[in-house]
C-alpha cells in the first residue's frame, strides 16, 4: 500500500475511534456541567419555595394570637348568650373574608364550637365538637397548637393554628384559624419545576401537580412510610441505590427529573423539587456533536497536511533541477498549513467556550435585567466609539451587583426567625438595615428620608429581628400615608434622654383624625381602604415594644403629618 493510502487508512481509523471517544467524553462533561447547574438552581429554588410556604403560614399566625385578647371572646366563653353568639359569628365571618381564611372559629374548654365564620353555611362548625383534634389538645395543654389535616366536616384540607383563651387564670376555650393552600398552589403552578410537600407519613398534601395530591412517596424512597391502605404511591421511579435522578410517568411517558429535598423547620414536613433533565441531556448532545466535529476537522486537516507533504517530497525526488522552485513552494505550503492549524486550534477553543456558555442559564430578578440592559447599551456605544459612555455603563453594572449583594444580605437578616431572647440591640444599625430593606419601595414611591441619628451605636434592651419588624411597620405606614402627597419626606430622629432612647418617625401625610388617635393600637382598627390592611401591624408593634419594656405613642406633628414616638430602655453595649 502506497504512503497516501496508508495515511488515508490511518486518518480513517483515527476518525472512527477518536470521534466517538471525544463525543463520549464531551457528552459526559457537558451533562455533568449541566447537572451541576441544575442542582445549584434547584437548591436555590428550594429555598425560595420554602420561604414562600413559611410566609403563607406566618402571615396568618398572629390573627388568633391577637383575637384571644379580644374582650368579646372571653365574655362569650364565660356566658354564651344567643345574641353574643350571633355577633361573634358575624365578626369571625368578616375577619375570615378579609384574610382570606377557610375558617375562624371559637370552641369552649370541652371542644364544643360556639361561633364560627361559616355559621350560615351547610357545613357550619357551630355545634360540632373538635376536642379530638391534635391542635385543640395542644392548645389546651401548651397554649398554642398547629396541625395539618383534612376537615372532618368540610372535607377540605388545611393548616390549623389554635390559641388558648385564658381569663383570670382560668382556661375558657380555644380560638382556631384554618388556612387552605389553594392560592399558594395556584402560584406554584406557574413555576417550571414540579413541587410537592409531604407530611411525616410521606403523604403529599401541597403540590403544583393535581394528580400527585394525597399520594404517598414510593416504597424505594428513604422517607416512604410503607404500605398505606387506600393510598396510591406517586408515579415516581427512584434509583434503588440512592441516586438523585427520578423518572416520572407523565402522559404515558416516563421523563427524567433531578430531585432535591429539604426538611422544613416548622413541623414534620419535607419539600421536594423535581427539575427536568432534558435540557442537560440536550446540552450533552451538543457537546458530543461539537467534539466529534472538532476531531473530524483535525483529522482532515492532518490528512491534508500529510498528503501535501508527500506530494512535495515526490516532486523533489522527480524534479531535482527545480529544487529552488520546489523549496519556495514548500515554504509557501508550510506557511499555509500552519495558518490552517492555528485556525483549527482556535475553532476548538471557541467550541469549548461555546459549550461552557451553553451550560450557564440563570434567571434572576430586576437588577440582573438592568445589568443586561446596560451591557447591551455598552455594546452599541462601543461600536460607535463612545468609550467614556461605555465606562459609565460598566460602573452602573458594578453598582447593581453591589446592590444585589446588599439586598440579599438585608433580606436574609430580616427573614431570620426571632429567637425570643432579649439582649443589647443597636437602634442606629436597625434603622439603617430597615431603610436598606425598603429602599426599592421608597424609590418607587419617591419618598425622601431625612436622617438625624447619632454617629455612634445606641444600645437598647430588645431583640434585633422584632425591633426591625416594628420599624418596618412604622416606615411602611408612613410611606402609605404620603402616597399622592406633593411632599413625601420621612423624618427620622433619634435622641437619648434619662436612660432611654427616643426615636421619632414623622411623615408629611394628612395626619391622623383626632377621633382615631386613641384607637391606633387597637387590634383590627385601620384607616386604610378596605382590602389594604387588617389593622394588626400597629397592635403587634405595640405588643413587641411593651415586651421590651418600652412605649410607643401616636400624635400629629405641629408642622403636619403623623408622628410616632418609640421609647426604649438603654442598656450596656455587648461584651
Coordinates of C-alpha atoms in Angstrom, one line a residue:
X1 CA 0.0 0.0 0.0
X2 CA 1.4 3.4 -1.1
X3 CA 2.0 6.1 1.5
X4 CA -1.1 8.2 0.6
X5 CA -3.2 5.1 1.0
X6 CA -1.6 4.3 4.4
X7 CA -2.2 7.9 5.5
X8 CA -5.9 7.8 4.5
X9 CA -6.3 4.5 6.3
X10 CA -4.7 5.9 9.4
X11 CA -6.9 9.0 9.3
X12 CA -10.0 6.8 8.8
X13 CA -9.1 4.7 11.9
X14 CA -8.4 7.9 14.0
X15 CA -11.8 9.3 12.8
X16 CA -13.6 6.1 13.6
X17 CA -12.1 5.6 17.0
X18 CA -11.3 9.2 18.1
X19 CA -14.6 10.9 17.1
X20 CA -16.9 8.6 19.2
X21 CA -14.4 8.7 22.2
X22 CA -14.2 12.5 22.1
X23 CA -18.0 12.7 21.7
X24 CA -18.5 10.4 24.7
X25 CA -16.0 12.4 26.9
X26 CA -17.6 15.7 25.8
X27 CA -21.1 14.4 26.4
X28 CA -20.2 13.2 29.9
X29 CA -18.5 16.5 30.7
X30 CA -21.4 18.5 29.2
X31 CA -24.0 16.5 31.2
X32 CA -22.0 16.8 34.4
X33 CA -21.7 20.6 34.0
X34 CA -25.4 21.0 33.1
X35 CA -26.5 18.8 36.0
X36 CA -24.4 20.8 38.4
X37 CA -26.0 23.9 37.2
X38 CA -29.5 22.4 37.6
X39 CA -28.5 21.1 41.0
X40 CA -27.4 24.6 42.2
X41 CA -30.5 26.2 40.7
X42 CA -32.7 23.5 42.3
X43 CA -31.3 24.3 45.8
X44 CA -31.9 28.0 45.3
X45 CA -35.5 27.3 44.2
X46 CA -36.0 25.1 47.2
X47 CA -35.1 27.9 49.5
X48 CA -37.5 30.2 47.6
X49 CA -40.4 27.8 47.8
X50 CA -39.6 27.1 51.4
X51 CA -39.7 30.8 52.2
X52 CA -42.9 31.2 50.2
X53 CA -44.6 28.4 52.2
X54 CA -43.3 29.8 55.6
X55 CA -44.6 33.2 54.6
X56 CA -48.0 31.8 53.8
X57 CA -48.2 30.1 57.3
X58 CA -46.7 33.0 59.2
X59 CA -48.8 35.8 57.8
X60 CA -52.0 34.4 59.5
X61 CA -50.3 33.2 62.7
X62 CA -50.8 36.5 64.5
X63 CA -54.6 36.6 64.0
X64 CA -55.7 34.0 66.6
X65 CA -52.9 35.3 68.9
X66 CA -54.5 38.8 68.8
X67 CA -58.1 37.6 68.8
X68 CA -57.7 35.7 72.0
X69 CA -57.2 39.1 73.8
X70 CA -60.5 40.4 72.4
X71 CA -62.7 41.1 75.4
X72 CA -65.8 39.8 73.5
X73 CA -64.2 36.4 73.0
X74 CA -63.7 35.9 76.8
X75 CA -67.2 37.2 77.5
X76 CA -68.8 34.8 75.1
X77 CA -67.0 31.8 76.5
X78 CA -67.9 32.9 80.1
X79 CA -71.6 33.5 79.2
X80 CA -72.6 32.1 75.7
X81 CA -75.8 34.1 75.2
X82 CA -77.6 33.8 71.8
X83 CA -77.1 37.5 70.9
X84 CA -73.4 37.3 71.8
X85 CA -73.1 34.2 69.6
X86 CA -74.7 35.9 66.6
X87 CA -72.5 38.9 67.0
X88 CA -69.3 36.8 67.3
X89 CA -70.4 34.7 64.2
X90 CA -70.6 37.8 62.1
X91 CA -67.3 39.2 63.4
X92 CA -65.5 36.0 62.7
X93 CA -67.1 35.8 59.3
X94 CA -65.9 39.4 58.4
X95 CA -62.3 38.7 59.6
X96 CA -62.1 35.3 57.7
X97 CA -63.3 37.0 54.5
X98 CA -60.7 39.8 54.9
X99 CA -57.8 37.5 55.4
X100 CA -58.9 35.3 53.5
X101 CA -59.1 32.1 55.5
X102 CA -61.0 28.9 55.2
X103 CA -62.5 29.2 58.7
X104 CA -62.1 31.0 62.0
X105 CA -64.0 29.5 65.0
X106 CA -64.2 29.6 68.8
X107 CA -64.6 26.5 71.0
X108 CA -65.2 26.2 74.7
X109 CA -62.9 24.2 77.0
X110 CA -64.7 20.9 76.1
X111 CA -64.2 21.4 72.4
X112 CA -67.8 22.5 71.5
X113 CA -67.8 25.1 68.8
X114 CA -69.8 28.2 70.0
X115 CA -69.2 30.5 67.0
X116 CA -67.7 30.2 63.5
X117 CA -67.1 32.2 60.4
X118 CA -69.1 29.6 58.4
X119 CA -72.1 29.7 60.7
X120 CA -74.6 30.4 57.9
X121 CA -73.4 27.6 55.6
X122 CA -74.5 24.0 55.3
X123 CA -71.0 22.8 56.6
X124 CA -71.1 25.1 59.6
X125 CA -68.8 24.2 62.5
X126 CA -71.2 25.6 65.1
X127 CA -72.3 22.9 67.5
X128 CA -69.5 20.5 66.3
X129 CA -67.1 19.1 68.9
X130 CA -63.5 19.0 67.9
X131 CA -61.9 18.0 71.2
X132 CA -60.3 15.0 69.5
X133 CA -58.2 17.3 67.2
X134 CA -54.5 17.4 68.0
X135 CA -54.4 21.2 67.6
X136 CA -57.2 21.6 70.2
X137 CA -55.4 19.3 72.7
X138 CA -52.1 21.0 72.1
X139 CA -53.6 24.5 72.6
X140 CA -55.3 23.4 75.9
X141 CA -52.1 21.8 77.2
X142 CA -49.5 24.3 76.0
X143 CA -51.3 27.4 74.9
X144 CA -50.8 27.0 71.2
X145 CA -51.3 24.2 68.6
X146 CA -50.6 23.7 64.9
X147 CA -51.7 20.8 62.7
X148 CA -52.4 20.0 59.1
X149 CA -55.4 17.8 58.5
X150 CA -58.5 17.0 56.3
X151 CA -61.6 18.7 57.7
X152 CA -64.0 16.2 59.2
X153 CA -67.0 18.5 58.4
X154 CA -65.9 20.4 55.3
X155 CA -63.6 17.6 53.9
X156 CA -61.2 20.4 52.8
X157 CA -57.6 20.1 53.8
X158 CA -56.0 22.9 55.7
X159 CA -53.4 24.1 58.2
X160 CA -54.9 24.8 61.7
X161 CA -53.4 27.4 64.2
X162 CA -55.0 27.3 67.6
X163 CA -54.5 29.6 70.7
X164 CA -55.9 29.1 74.2
X165 CA -58.2 31.7 75.7
X166 CA -57.5 32.5 79.3
X167 CA -59.2 34.8 81.7
X168 CA -58.5 35.2 85.4
X169 CA -56.0 32.3 85.3
X170 CA -58.7 30.0 84.0
X171 CA -58.8 28.3 80.6
X172 CA -62.1 29.3 78.9
X173 CA -61.6 27.8 75.4
X174 CA -59.6 27.8 72.2
X175 CA -59.7 30.1 69.1
X176 CA -58.8 28.3 65.8
X177 CA -57.8 29.6 62.3
X178 CA -57.9 27.3 59.4
X179 CA -56.0 28.2 56.2
X180 CA -56.2 26.4 52.9
X181 CA -53.4 26.3 50.3
X182 CA -55.4 26.9 47.1
X183 CA -53.8 30.3 46.4
X184 CA -50.3 29.1 47.2
X185 CA -50.7 26.1 44.8
X186 CA -52.1 28.3 42.1
X187 CA -49.0 30.5 42.3
X188 CA -46.7 27.4 42.3
X189 CA -48.4 26.1 39.1
X190 CA -46.8 28.9 37.1
X191 CA -43.3 27.6 38.1
X192 CA -41.4 25.3 35.8
X193 CA -40.2 22.7 38.4
X194 CA -42.6 20.1 39.9
X195 CA -43.1 20.8 43.7
X196 CA -44.6 18.6 46.4
X197 CA -44.8 18.9 50.2
X198 CA -45.1 15.7 52.2
X199 CA -46.1 15.3 55.9
X200 CA -44.5 13.0 58.5
X201 CA -46.3 10.0 56.9
X202 CA -44.9 10.7 53.4
X203 CA -48.3 11.9 52.1
X204 CA -48.4 14.7 49.5
X205 CA -50.8 17.5 50.7
X206 CA -49.4 20.6 48.8
X207 CA -48.3 20.4 45.2
X208 CA -48.5 22.1 41.8
X209 CA -49.4 18.8 40.1
X210 CA -53.0 17.9 40.9
X211 CA -52.6 14.2 40.1
X212 CA -49.9 13.9 42.9
X213 CA -52.1 15.2 45.8
X214 CA -52.9 12.7 48.5
X215 CA -50.5 10.1 47.1
X216 CA -47.7 8.7 49.2
X217 CA -43.9 8.5 48.5
X218 CA -42.9 5.4 46.5
X219 CA -41.6 2.4 48.5
X220 CA -38.0 2.9 47.4
X221 CA -37.9 6.5 48.8
X222 CA -36.0 6.7 52.1
X223 CA -38.9 8.6 53.8
X224 CA -41.6 6.3 52.5
X225 CA -43.9 5.1 55.3
X226 CA -44.6 1.7 53.7
X227 CA -47.9 0.4 52.5
X228 CA -50.8 2.8 53.4
X229 CA -54.3 1.3 52.9
X230 CA -56.3 3.2 50.2
X231 CA -53.3 5.4 49.3
X232 CA -51.6 5.0 45.9
X233 CA -47.9 5.8 45.6
X234 CA -46.6 8.6 43.4
X235 CA -45.7 7.7 39.8
X236 CA -42.0 8.1 40.6
X237 CA -39.3 5.6 40.0
X238 CA -36.2 6.2 42.1
X239 CA -32.7 4.7 41.8
X240 CA -32.7 2.0 44.4
X241 CA -29.0 2.8 45.1
X242 CA -29.8 6.3 46.3
X243 CA -29.3 8.3 43.1
X244 CA -30.8 11.8 42.6
X245 CA -32.4 11.0 39.2
X246 CA -36.1 10.3 39.3
X247 CA -38.3 9.1 36.4
X248 CA -41.9 10.3 36.5
X249 CA -44.8 8.9 34.5
X250 CA -46.5 11.7 32.5
X251 CA -49.0 11.2 29.7
X252 CA -48.0 7.5 29.4
X253 CA -44.3 8.5 29.1
X254 CA -41.5 8.4 31.6
X255 CA -39.5 11.6 31.9
X256 CA -36.2 12.1 33.8
X257 CA -36.1 14.6 36.7
X258 CA -33.4 15.8 39.1
X259 CA -34.8 15.6 42.6
X260 CA -33.8 17.8 45.6
X261 CA -35.5 17.7 49.0
X262 CA -35.5 20.0 52.1
X263 CA -36.9 19.4 55.6
X264 CA -39.0 22.3 56.7
X265 CA -38.2 23.6 60.2
X266 CA -41.8 24.0 61.3
X267 CA -43.4 20.6 61.7
X268 CA -42.5 17.2 60.2
X269 CA -42.8 18.4 56.6
X270 CA -40.5 17.9 53.6
X271 CA -40.4 19.9 50.4
X272 CA -39.5 18.0 47.2
X273 CA -38.5 19.8 44.0
X274 CA -38.1 18.0 40.6
X275 CA -36.3 19.7 37.7
X276 CA -36.5 18.3 34.2
X277 CA -33.2 16.7 32.9
X278 CA -34.0 17.0 29.2
X279 CA -32.0 20.4 29.0
X280 CA -29.0 18.7 30.5
X281 CA -29.2 15.8 28.0
X282 CA -29.6 18.3 25.1
X283 CA -26.5 20.1 26.2
X284 CA -24.6 16.8 26.4
X285 CA -25.7 16.0 22.8
X286 CA -24.5 19.4 21.7
X287 CA -21.1 18.9 23.4
X288 CA -20.8 15.5 21.7
X289 CA -21.5 16.9 18.3
X290 CA -19.0 19.7 18.7
X291 CA -16.3 17.4 19.9
X292 CA -16.9 14.9 17.1
X293 CA -16.8 17.8 14.6
X294 CA -13.6 19.1 16.1
X295 CA -11.9 15.7 15.8
X296 CA -13.1 15.3 12.2
X297 CA -11.7 18.8 11.4
X298 CA -8.3 17.9 13.0
X299 CA -8.1 14.5 11.2
X300 CA -9.0 16.0 7.8
X301 CA -6.5 18.9 8.4
X302 CA -3.8 16.4 9.4
X303 CA -4.5 14.2 6.4
X304 CA -4.4 17.3 4.1
X305 CA -1.0 18.3 5.6
X306 CA 0.4 14.8 5.2
X307 CA -0.8 14.5 1.6
X308 CA 0.7 17.8 0.7
X309 CA 4.0 17.0 2.3
X310 CA 4.1 13.7 0.4
X311 CA 3.4 15.4 -2.8
X312 CA 6.2 17.9 -2.2
X313 CA 8.6 15.0 -1.4
X314 CA 7.7 13.3 -4.7
X315 CA 8.2 16.5 -6.6
X316 CA 11.6 17.0 -5.0
X317 CA 12.6 13.4 -5.9
X318 CA 11.4 13.6 -9.5
X319 CA 12.5 17.2 -10.3
X320 CA 16.0 17.8 -8.9
X321 CA 16.5 20.6 -11.4
X322 CA 13.7 22.6 -9.9
X323 CA 14.8 22.4 -6.3
X324 CA 14.8 26.1 -5.7
X325 CA 11.2 26.4 -7.0
X326 CA 10.1 23.4 -5.0
X327 CA 11.7 24.8 -1.8
X328 CA 9.8 28.1 -2.4
X329 CA 6.5 26.1 -2.9
X330 CA 7.3 24.0 0.2
X331 CA 7.8 27.2 2.3
X332 CA 4.5 28.7 1.0
X333 CA 2.6 25.4 1.6
X334 CA 4.1 25.2 5.2
X335 CA 3.0 28.7 6.0
X336 CA -0.5 28.0 4.7
X337 CA -0.7 24.8 6.7
X338 CA 0.4 26.5 9.9
X339 CA -2.3 29.1 9.4
X340 CA -4.8 26.3 9.0
X341 CA -3.5 24.6 12.1
X342 CA -4.0 27.8 14.1
X343 CA -7.5 28.2 12.7
X344 CA -8.3 24.6 13.8
X345 CA -6.9 25.2 17.3
X346 CA -8.9 28.5 17.6
X347 CA -12.0 26.7 16.4
X348 CA -11.6 24.1 19.1
X349 CA -11.2 26.8 21.8
X350 CA -14.3 28.6 20.6
X351 CA -16.3 25.3 20.6
X352 CA -15.3 24.6 24.2
X353 CA -16.1 28.2 25.2
X354 CA -19.5 27.9 23.5
X355 CA -20.3 24.7 25.3
X356 CA -19.4 26.1 28.7
X357 CA -21.5 29.2 27.9
X358 CA -24.4 27.0 26.9
X359 CA -24.4 25.4 30.4
X360 CA -24.9 28.7 32.1
X361 CA -28.6 29.6 32.3
X362 CA -30.0 31.5 35.2
X363 CA -33.0 33.7 35.5
X364 CA -32.8 36.3 38.3
X365 CA -34.7 39.4 39.2
X366 CA -34.8 43.0 38.1
X367 CA -31.2 44.0 39.0
X368 CA -29.9 41.4 36.5
X369 CA -32.3 42.6 33.9
X370 CA -30.9 46.1 34.4
X371 CA -27.3 44.6 34.1
X372 CA -28.3 43.1 30.8
X373 CA -29.7 46.4 29.5
X374 CA -26.5 48.3 30.5
X375 CA -24.4 45.6 28.8
X376 CA -26.4 45.9 25.6
X377 CA -26.1 49.7 25.7
X378 CA -22.3 49.3 26.2
X379 CA -22.1 47.1 23.0
X380 CA -23.9 49.8 20.9
X381 CA -21.8 52.6 22.4
X382 CA -18.6 50.6 21.8
X383 CA -19.4 50.2 18.1
X384 CA -20.0 53.9 18.0
X385 CA -16.6 54.6 19.6
X386 CA -18.0 56.3 22.7
X387 CA -15.6 54.8 25.2
X388 CA -16.4 57.2 28.1
X389 CA -20.1 56.3 28.0
X390 CA -19.2 52.6 27.8
X391 CA -17.2 53.1 31.0
X392 CA -20.2 54.7 32.7
X393 CA -22.4 51.7 31.8
X394 CA -19.8 49.3 33.3
X395 CA -19.7 51.4 36.5
X396 CA -23.5 51.1 36.6
X397 CA -23.2 47.3 36.3
X398 CA -20.7 47.1 39.2
X399 CA -23.1 49.2 41.3
X400 CA -26.0 46.9 40.6
X401 CA -24.0 43.8 41.6
X402 CA -23.2 45.6 44.9
X403 CA -26.8 46.5 45.4
X404 CA -27.9 42.9 44.8
X405 CA -25.4 41.6 47.4
X406 CA -26.7 44.2 49.9
X407 CA -30.3 43.4 49.3
X408 CA -29.7 39.7 49.7
X409 CA -27.8 40.3 53.0
X410 CA -30.5 42.5 54.5
X411 CA -33.4 40.2 53.4
X412 CA -31.6 37.2 54.9
X413 CA -31.2 39.1 58.2
X414 CA -34.8 40.3 58.3
X415 CA -36.2 36.9 57.3
X416 CA -34.4 35.2 60.3
X417 CA -36.8 33.8 62.8
X418 CA -36.9 35.7 66.1
X419 CA -35.1 33.9 68.9
X420 CA -37.3 35.1 71.8
X421 CA -34.3 36.2 73.8
X422 CA -33.7 39.9 74.6
X423 CA -30.3 41.4 74.6
X424 CA -28.5 44.6 73.6
X425 CA -29.6 45.9 70.2
X426 CA -28.2 48.9 68.3
X427 CA -31.1 51.2 67.2
X428 CA -28.9 53.1 64.7
X429 CA -28.0 49.8 62.9
X430 CA -31.6 48.6 62.9
X431 CA -32.8 51.8 61.3
X432 CA -30.2 51.6 58.5
X433 CA -30.9 47.9 57.9
X434 CA -34.7 48.5 57.5
X435 CA -34.1 51.5 55.3
X436 CA -31.9 49.4 53.1
X437 CA -34.6 46.7 53.1
X438 CA -37.3 49.2 52.0
X439 CA -35.1 51.0 49.5
X440 CA -36.8 49.7 46.4
X441 CA -40.3 50.7 47.8
X442 CA -39.0 54.2 48.7
X443 CA -37.7 54.7 45.2
X444 CA -41.0 53.6 43.7
X445 CA -43.0 55.9 45.9
X446 CA -40.4 58.8 45.6
X447 CA -40.0 59.1 49.3
X448 CA -37.1 61.1 50.7
X449 CA -35.5 60.2 54.1
X450 CA -34.3 63.0 56.4
X451 CA -32.0 61.3 59.0
X452 CA -31.0 62.8 62.3
X453 CA -29.1 59.9 64.0
X454 CA -26.1 59.8 66.4
X455 CA -22.8 58.9 64.8
X456 CA -22.2 56.0 67.3
X457 CA -24.3 53.0 68.3
X458 CA -27.2 53.4 70.7
X459 CA -27.8 50.2 72.6
X460 CA -31.2 49.4 74.0
X461 CA -32.9 46.3 75.5
X462 CA -34.8 44.3 72.9
X463 CA -34.4 41.8 70.1
X464 CA -32.9 42.7 66.7
X465 CA -35.4 40.9 64.4
X466 CA -38.6 42.0 66.3
X467 CA -37.3 45.6 66.6
X468 CA -36.8 45.6 62.8
X469 CA -40.4 44.3 62.4
X470 CA -41.6 47.3 64.4
X471 CA -39.6 49.7 62.3
X472 CA -40.8 48.1 59.0
X473 CA -44.4 48.7 60.2
X474 CA -43.8 52.3 61.1
X475 CA -41.8 53.2 57.9
X476 CA -44.3 51.4 55.7
X477 CA -47.3 53.1 57.2
X478 CA -45.6 56.4 56.8
X479 CA -45.0 55.7 53.1
X480 CA -48.6 54.7 52.6
X481 CA -49.8 57.9 54.4
X482 CA -47.7 60.1 52.0
X483 CA -48.9 58.4 48.8
X484 CA -50.2 61.1 46.4
X485 CA -49.0 64.0 48.6
X486 CA -46.9 66.8 47.0
X487 CA -44.2 66.4 49.6
X488 CA -43.1 62.9 50.6
X489 CA -40.4 63.1 53.3
X490 CA -39.8 60.6 56.1
X491 CA -38.2 62.3 59.1
X492 CA -36.2 60.0 61.5
X493 CA -34.7 61.5 64.7
X494 CA -33.0 59.5 67.5
X495 CA -32.1 61.1 70.8
X496 CA -31.0 59.7 74.2
X497 CA -32.6 61.1 77.4
X498 CA -32.6 59.9 81.0
X499 CA -31.6 56.3 80.4
X500 CA -33.9 56.0 77.3
X501 CA -33.5 56.1 73.5
X502 CA -36.3 58.1 71.8
X503 CA -36.9 57.5 68.1
X504 CA -39.5 59.7 66.3
X505 CA -40.9 58.7 63.0
X506 CA -42.7 61.6 61.2
X507 CA -44.3 61.7 57.8
X508 CA -45.6 64.5 55.7
X509 CA -49.1 63.0 55.1
X510 CA -52.5 64.2 56.1
X511 CA -52.1 63.2 59.7
X512 CA -54.4 61.3 62.0
X513 CA -58.0 62.2 62.6
X514 CA -58.5 63.3 66.3
X515 CA -61.2 60.7 66.8
X516 CA -58.8 58.0 65.6
X517 CA -55.7 58.9 67.8
X518 CA -57.0 56.9 70.8
X519 CA -57.6 53.7 68.7
X520 CA -54.4 53.5 66.6
X521 CA -53.1 50.4 68.6
X522 CA -56.4 48.6 68.9
X523 CA -56.5 45.3 67.1
X524 CA -58.2 45.3 63.7
X525 CA -58.6 49.1 63.6
X526 CA -57.3 50.6 60.4
X527 CA -57.7 53.9 58.5
X528 CA -56.8 52.3 55.2
X529 CA -59.2 51.4 52.4
X530 CA -61.0 48.0 52.6
X531 CA -58.7 45.2 51.5
X532 CA -55.4 47.1 52.1
X533 CA -54.9 46.1 55.7
X534 CA -56.2 44.2 58.7
X535 CA -55.2 46.8 61.3
X536 CA -52.8 44.4 63.1
X537 CA -49.4 46.0 62.3
X538 CA -49.5 48.7 65.0
X539 CA -51.2 46.4 67.5
X540 CA -48.4 43.8 67.1
X541 CA -45.8 46.5 67.2
X542 CA -47.3 47.9 70.4
X543 CA -47.1 44.4 72.0
X544 CA -43.4 44.0 70.9
X545 CA -42.4 47.3 72.3
X546 CA -44.2 46.5 75.5
X547 CA -42.3 43.2 75.8
X548 CA -39.0 45.3 75.5
X549 CA -40.2 47.4 78.5
X550 CA -40.7 50.5 76.2
X551 CA -43.6 52.5 74.9
X552 CA -44.9 53.7 71.5
X553 CA -47.3 56.7 71.0
X554 CA -49.0 58.3 68.1
X555 CA -49.7 62.0 67.6
X556 CA -50.0 64.7 64.9
X557 CA -46.9 66.9 64.3
X558 CA -47.4 70.7 64.6
X559 CA -46.0 71.1 61.1
X560 CA -48.3 68.5 59.6
X561 CA -48.3 64.7 59.2
X562 CA -48.4 61.9 61.8
X563 CA -45.6 61.4 64.3
X564 CA -44.9 58.1 66.1
X565 CA -42.6 58.2 69.2
X566 CA -40.8 54.9 70.1
X567 CA -39.2 55.0 73.6
X568 CA -36.8 52.1 74.6
X569 CA -34.7 51.5 77.7
X570 CA -30.9 51.9 77.1
X571 CA -28.5 49.2 78.1
X572 CA -24.8 48.5 78.1
X573 CA -23.0 47.5 74.9
X574 CA -22.5 43.8 74.5
X575 CA -19.2 42.4 75.7

